[in-house]
C-alpha positions as MATLAB code, in Angstrom:
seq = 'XXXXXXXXXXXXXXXXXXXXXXXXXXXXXXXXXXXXXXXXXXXXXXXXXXXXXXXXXXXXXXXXXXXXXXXXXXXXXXXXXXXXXXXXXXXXXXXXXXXXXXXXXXXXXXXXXXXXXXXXXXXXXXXXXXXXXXXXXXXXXXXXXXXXXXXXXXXXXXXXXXXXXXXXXXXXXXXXXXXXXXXXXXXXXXXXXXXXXXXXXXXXXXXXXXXXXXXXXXXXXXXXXXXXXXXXXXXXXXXXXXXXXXXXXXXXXXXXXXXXXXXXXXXXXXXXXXXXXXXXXXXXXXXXXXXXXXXXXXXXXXXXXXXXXXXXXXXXXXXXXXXXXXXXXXXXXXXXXXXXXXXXX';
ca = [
       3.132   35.346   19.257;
       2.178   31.845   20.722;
       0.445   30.246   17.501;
      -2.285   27.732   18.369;
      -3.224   27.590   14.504;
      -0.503   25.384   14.160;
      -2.067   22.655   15.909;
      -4.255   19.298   15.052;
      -7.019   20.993   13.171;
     -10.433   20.063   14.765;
      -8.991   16.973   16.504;
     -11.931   14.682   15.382;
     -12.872   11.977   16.719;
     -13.486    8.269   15.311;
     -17.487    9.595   15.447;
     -16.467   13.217   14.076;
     -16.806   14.923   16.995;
     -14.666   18.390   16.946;
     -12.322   18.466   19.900;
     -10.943   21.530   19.033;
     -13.752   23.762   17.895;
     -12.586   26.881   19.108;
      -9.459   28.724   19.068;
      -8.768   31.901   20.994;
      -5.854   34.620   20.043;
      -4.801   37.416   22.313;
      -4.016   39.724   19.771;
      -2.279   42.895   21.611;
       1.317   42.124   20.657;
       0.408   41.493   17.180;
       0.141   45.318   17.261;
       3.710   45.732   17.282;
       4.318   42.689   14.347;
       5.966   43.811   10.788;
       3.307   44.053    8.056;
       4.436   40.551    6.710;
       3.721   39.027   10.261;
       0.350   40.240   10.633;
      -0.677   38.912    6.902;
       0.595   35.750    7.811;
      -1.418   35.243   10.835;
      -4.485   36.806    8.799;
      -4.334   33.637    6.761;
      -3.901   31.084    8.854;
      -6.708   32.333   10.435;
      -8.356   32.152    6.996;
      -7.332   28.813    6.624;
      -7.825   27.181    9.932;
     -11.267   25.190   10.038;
     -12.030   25.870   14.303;
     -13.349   29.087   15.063;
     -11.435   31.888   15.682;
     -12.108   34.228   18.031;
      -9.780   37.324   18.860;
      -9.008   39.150   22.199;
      -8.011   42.561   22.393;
      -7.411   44.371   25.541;
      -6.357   47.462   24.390;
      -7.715   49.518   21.716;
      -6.171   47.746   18.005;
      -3.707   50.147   16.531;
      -5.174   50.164   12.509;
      -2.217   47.684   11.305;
      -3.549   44.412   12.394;
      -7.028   45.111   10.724;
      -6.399   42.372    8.471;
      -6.553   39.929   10.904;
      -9.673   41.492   12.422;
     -11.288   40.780    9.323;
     -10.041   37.061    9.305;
     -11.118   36.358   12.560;
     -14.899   34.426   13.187;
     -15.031   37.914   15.976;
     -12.779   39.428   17.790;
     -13.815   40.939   21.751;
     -12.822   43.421   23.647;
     -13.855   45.211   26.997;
     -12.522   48.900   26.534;
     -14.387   51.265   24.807;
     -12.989   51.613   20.688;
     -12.891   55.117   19.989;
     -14.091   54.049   16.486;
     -16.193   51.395   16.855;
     -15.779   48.714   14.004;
     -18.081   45.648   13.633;
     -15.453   42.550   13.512;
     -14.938   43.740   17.609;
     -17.537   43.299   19.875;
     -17.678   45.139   22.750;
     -18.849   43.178   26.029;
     -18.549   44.126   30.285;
     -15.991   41.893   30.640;
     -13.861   39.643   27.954;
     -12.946   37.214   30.343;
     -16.673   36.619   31.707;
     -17.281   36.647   27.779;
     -14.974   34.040   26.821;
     -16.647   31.391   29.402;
     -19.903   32.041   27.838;
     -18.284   31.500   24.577;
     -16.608   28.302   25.167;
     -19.628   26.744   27.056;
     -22.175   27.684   24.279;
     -19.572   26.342   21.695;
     -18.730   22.798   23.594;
     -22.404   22.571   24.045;
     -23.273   22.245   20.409;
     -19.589   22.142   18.373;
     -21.030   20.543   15.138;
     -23.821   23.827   14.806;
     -21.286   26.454   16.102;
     -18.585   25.254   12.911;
     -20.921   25.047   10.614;
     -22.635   28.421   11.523;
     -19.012   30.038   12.064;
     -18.405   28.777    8.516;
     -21.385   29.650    6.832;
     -21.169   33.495    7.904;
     -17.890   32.872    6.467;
     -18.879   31.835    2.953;
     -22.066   33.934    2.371;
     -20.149   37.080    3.680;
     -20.144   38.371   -0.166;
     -21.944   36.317   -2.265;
     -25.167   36.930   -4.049;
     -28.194   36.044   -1.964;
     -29.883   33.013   -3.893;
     -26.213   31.059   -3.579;
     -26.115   32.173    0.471;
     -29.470   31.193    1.105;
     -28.769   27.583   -0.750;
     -25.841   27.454    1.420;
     -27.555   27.670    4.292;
     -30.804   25.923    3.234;
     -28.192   22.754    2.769;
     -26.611   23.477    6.159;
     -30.135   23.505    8.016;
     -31.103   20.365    6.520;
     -28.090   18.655    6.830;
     -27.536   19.323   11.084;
     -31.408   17.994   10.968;
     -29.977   14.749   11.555;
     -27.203   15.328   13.436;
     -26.936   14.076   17.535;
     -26.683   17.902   18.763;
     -30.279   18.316   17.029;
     -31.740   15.245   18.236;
     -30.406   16.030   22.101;
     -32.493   18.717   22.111;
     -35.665   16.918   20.257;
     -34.981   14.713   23.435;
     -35.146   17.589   25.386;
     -38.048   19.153   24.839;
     -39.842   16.556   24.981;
     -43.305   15.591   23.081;
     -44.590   18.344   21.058;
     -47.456   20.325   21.662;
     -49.848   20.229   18.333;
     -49.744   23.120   16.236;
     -52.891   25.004   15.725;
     -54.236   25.416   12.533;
     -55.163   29.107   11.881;
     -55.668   31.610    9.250;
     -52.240   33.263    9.864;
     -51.372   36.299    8.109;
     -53.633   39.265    7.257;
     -53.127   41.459    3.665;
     -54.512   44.399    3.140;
     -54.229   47.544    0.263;
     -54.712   50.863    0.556;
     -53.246   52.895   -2.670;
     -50.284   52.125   -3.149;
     -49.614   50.292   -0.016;
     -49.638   46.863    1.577;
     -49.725   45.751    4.625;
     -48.750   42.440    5.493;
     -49.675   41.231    9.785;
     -48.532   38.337   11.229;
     -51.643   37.387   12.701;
     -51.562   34.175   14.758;
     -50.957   35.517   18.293;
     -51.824   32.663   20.216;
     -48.763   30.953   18.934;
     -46.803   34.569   19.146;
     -46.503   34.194   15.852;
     -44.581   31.139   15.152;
     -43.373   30.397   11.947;
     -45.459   27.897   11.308;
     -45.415   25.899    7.541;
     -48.549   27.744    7.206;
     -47.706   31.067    8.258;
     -44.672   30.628    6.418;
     -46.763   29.518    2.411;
     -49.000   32.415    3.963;
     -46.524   35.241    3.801;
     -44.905   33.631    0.771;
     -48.042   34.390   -0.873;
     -48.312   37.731    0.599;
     -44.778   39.048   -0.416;
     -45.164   38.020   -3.766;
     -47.951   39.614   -4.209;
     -45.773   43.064   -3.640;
     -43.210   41.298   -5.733;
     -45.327   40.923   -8.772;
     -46.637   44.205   -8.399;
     -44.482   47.175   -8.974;
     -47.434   49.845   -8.707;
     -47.304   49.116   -4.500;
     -44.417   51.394   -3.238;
     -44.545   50.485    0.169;
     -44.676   46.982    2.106;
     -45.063   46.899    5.265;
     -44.669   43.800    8.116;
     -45.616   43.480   11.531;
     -46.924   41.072   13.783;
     -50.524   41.284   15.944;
     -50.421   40.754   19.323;
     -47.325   40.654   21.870;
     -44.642   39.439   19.770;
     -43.445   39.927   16.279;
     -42.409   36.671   15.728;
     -41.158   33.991   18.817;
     -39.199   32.056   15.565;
     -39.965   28.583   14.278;
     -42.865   27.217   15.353;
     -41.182   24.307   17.750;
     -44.491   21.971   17.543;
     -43.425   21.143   14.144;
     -39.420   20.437   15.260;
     -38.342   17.211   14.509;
     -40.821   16.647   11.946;
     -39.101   16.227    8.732;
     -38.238   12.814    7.955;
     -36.534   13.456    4.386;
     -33.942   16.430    4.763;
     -33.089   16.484    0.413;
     -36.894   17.290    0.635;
     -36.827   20.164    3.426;
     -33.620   21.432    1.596;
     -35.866   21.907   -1.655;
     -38.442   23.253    0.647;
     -36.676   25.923    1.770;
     -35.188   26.909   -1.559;
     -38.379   26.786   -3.002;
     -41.468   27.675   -0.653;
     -39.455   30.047    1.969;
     -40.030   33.885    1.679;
     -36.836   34.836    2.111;
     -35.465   35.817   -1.485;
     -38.978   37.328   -2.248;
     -38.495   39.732    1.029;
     -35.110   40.462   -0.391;
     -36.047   41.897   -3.580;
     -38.779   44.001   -2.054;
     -36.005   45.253    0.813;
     -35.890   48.755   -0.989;
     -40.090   48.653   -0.097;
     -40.262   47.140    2.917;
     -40.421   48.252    6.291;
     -40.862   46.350    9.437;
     -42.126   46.960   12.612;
     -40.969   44.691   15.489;
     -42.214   44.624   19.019;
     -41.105   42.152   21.818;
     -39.346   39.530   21.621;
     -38.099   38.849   18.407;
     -36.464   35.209   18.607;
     -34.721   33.156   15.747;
     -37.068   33.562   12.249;
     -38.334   37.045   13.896;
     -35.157   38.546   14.097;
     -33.797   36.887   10.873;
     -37.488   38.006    8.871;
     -36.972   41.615   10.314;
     -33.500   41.997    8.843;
     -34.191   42.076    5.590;
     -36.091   45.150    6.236;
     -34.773   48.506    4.451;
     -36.236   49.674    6.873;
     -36.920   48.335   10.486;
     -37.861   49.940   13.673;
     -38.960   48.645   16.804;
     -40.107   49.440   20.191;
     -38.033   50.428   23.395;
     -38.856   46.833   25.318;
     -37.866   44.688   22.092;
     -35.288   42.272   21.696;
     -33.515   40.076   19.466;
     -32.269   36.256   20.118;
     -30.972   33.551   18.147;
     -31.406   30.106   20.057;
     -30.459   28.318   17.030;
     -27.265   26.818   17.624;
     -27.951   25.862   20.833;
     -30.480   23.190   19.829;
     -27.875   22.214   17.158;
     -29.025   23.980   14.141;
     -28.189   27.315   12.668;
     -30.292   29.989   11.555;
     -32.526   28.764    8.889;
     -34.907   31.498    7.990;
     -32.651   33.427    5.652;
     -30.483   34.835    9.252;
     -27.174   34.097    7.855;
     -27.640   36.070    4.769;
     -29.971   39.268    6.414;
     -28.259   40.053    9.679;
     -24.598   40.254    8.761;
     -25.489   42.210    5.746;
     -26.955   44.607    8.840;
     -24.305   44.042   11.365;
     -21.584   42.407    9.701;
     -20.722   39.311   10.230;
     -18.557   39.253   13.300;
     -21.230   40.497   15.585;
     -23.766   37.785   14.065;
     -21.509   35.206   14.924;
     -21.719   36.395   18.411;
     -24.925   36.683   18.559;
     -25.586   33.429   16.752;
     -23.113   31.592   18.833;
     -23.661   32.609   22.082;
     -27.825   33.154   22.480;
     -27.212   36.643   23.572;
     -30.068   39.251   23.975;
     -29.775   41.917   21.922;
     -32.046   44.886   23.155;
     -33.268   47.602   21.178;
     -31.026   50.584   21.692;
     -28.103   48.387   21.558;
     -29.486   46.997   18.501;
     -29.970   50.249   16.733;
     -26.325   51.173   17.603;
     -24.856   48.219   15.629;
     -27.469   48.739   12.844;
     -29.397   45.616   13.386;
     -32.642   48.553   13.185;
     -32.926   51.838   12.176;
     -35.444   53.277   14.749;
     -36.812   52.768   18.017;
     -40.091   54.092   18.226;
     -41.966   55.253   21.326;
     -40.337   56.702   24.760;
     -37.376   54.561   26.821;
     -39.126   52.460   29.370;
];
């Protein structure tokens, strides 16, 4: 087999600038490599620093799952009698691979350092994968993919300040509602201290058996509240931040209580919230997004640590790479929910 992992590395430039972000392997003829060949090319894929991204055009005979595993995803376009979650099934891997590489030269910096944080935290205990990617988030704050989208968008519309999450007890259950729907629920800083409070309430408390999330209005949660983009000027202190005032460990330990209900769209910090649901269900017209990378940032509201441990970490790469819709059913095949409630349509 032709073996690009041999090459330059990442080709940086003077500025570090990744020339050679992305790698893709047409993997078919590996199916017919000894055992020895196929670990070999498992590790270099291991060890190579671009992303990796597999093709398979007919269905992987069971000997080259090792480098399945290695890859950052693998695609296909046939149908895999058992479906695994390091392939990703897609119309047409070709039509794939375009949207791929433009979503990856877009923003190169974000896709490695997402590609590598799934990587990483695929594993590991979830206060070290949340630092991980708490120091990730606040390091691409200052990076020139981050601030061409800043540029972008333009001035910022002010936030509003709102009472933005509702509590409320009944026996031994709590119900915690997103409840700022004029900003479809944004993750603001406020709505995010808000539900920190809220889930550790049901963290202190072992007595409430249930938790329960879901958002008022339209929308679960449209993700981070962009008004307040651009707005940290010290990134060692919005690395603290997050380790210390996000929700996101708190809604881990209470995943065996919680379930949440997601409607709509479900964009960046909604999707990434909703995962660390034991439960999670949503309705027929929901979807899930992850624009992330594409401003030149990753995930950053716990995403890199909830949705693989869902859909492993091949499909979140995909996902987290490429902005792809996910809709409901096809999310509650790969395990990203559990139910979809109310009739198709």
């Amino acid at each position: 087999m032709n073996d690009p992992l041999l090459g330059e590395g990442l080709a940086l430039s003077a500025s570090g600038s990744p020339a050679a972000p992305l790698i893709v392997l047409e993997l078919d003829e590996l199916g017919d490599s000894c055992p020895a060949s196929v670990i070999a090319t498992a590790t270099r894929i291991r060890e190579s620093m671009s992303l990796v991204v597999g093709v398979v055009r007919r269905p992987p005979p069971a000997s080259i799952g090792p480098v399945l595993a290695a890859t950052t995803l693998t695609l296909t376009d046939l149908p895999i009698p058992a479906p695994r979650s390091e392939v990703v099934t897609v119309e047409n891997v070709d039509a794939a691979l375009v949207t791929l590489r433009a979503a990856v030269a877009r923003s190169p910096r974000a896709a490695l350092v997402c590609g590598h944080l799934l990587r990483q935290s695929d594993g590991r205990d979830t206060a070290a994968a949340l630092a991980g990617e708490a120091a990730a988030y606040s390091m691409l704050l200052t990076g020139p993919e981050f601030a061409r989208w800043l540029a972008e968008r333009g001035p910022a519309k002010p936030a509003l300040d709102h009472p933005s999450v509702r509590l409320r007890r009944s026996g031994n259950h709590l119900s915690i509602v997103l409840d700022h729907p004029r900003r479809r629920n944004a993750l603001s800083t406020r709505l995010r201290e808000e539900l920190l409070t809220a889930v550790q309430v049901a963290v202190a408390d072992p007595s409430i058996a249930t938790v329960e999330l879901s958002g008022n209005g339209p929308v679960f949660c449209s993700g981070g509240d962009l008004a307040e983009f651009g707005s940290a000027t010290d990134v060692v202190a919005a690395y603290l931040v997050r380790l210390d005032r996000a929700p996101w460990r708190a809604l881990d330990r209470l995943t065996d209580r919680l379930v949440v209900r997601t409607h709509g769209p479900c964009i960046g910090a909604g999707a990434e919230i909703a995962a660390f649901g034991g439960t999670v269900t949503a309705t027929p017209e929901t979807y899930f997004c992850f624009p992330e990378v594409g401003m030149g940032l990753i995930p950053g509201a716990g995403g890199t640590v909830s949705v693989p441990r869902r859909i492993g970490r091949w499909r979140a790469a995909w996902l987290m790479l490429t902005e792809q819709r996910l809709d409901a059913y096809t999310a509650l095949d790969w395990g990203l929910i559990d139910e979809v409630t109310g009739a198709r349509g």
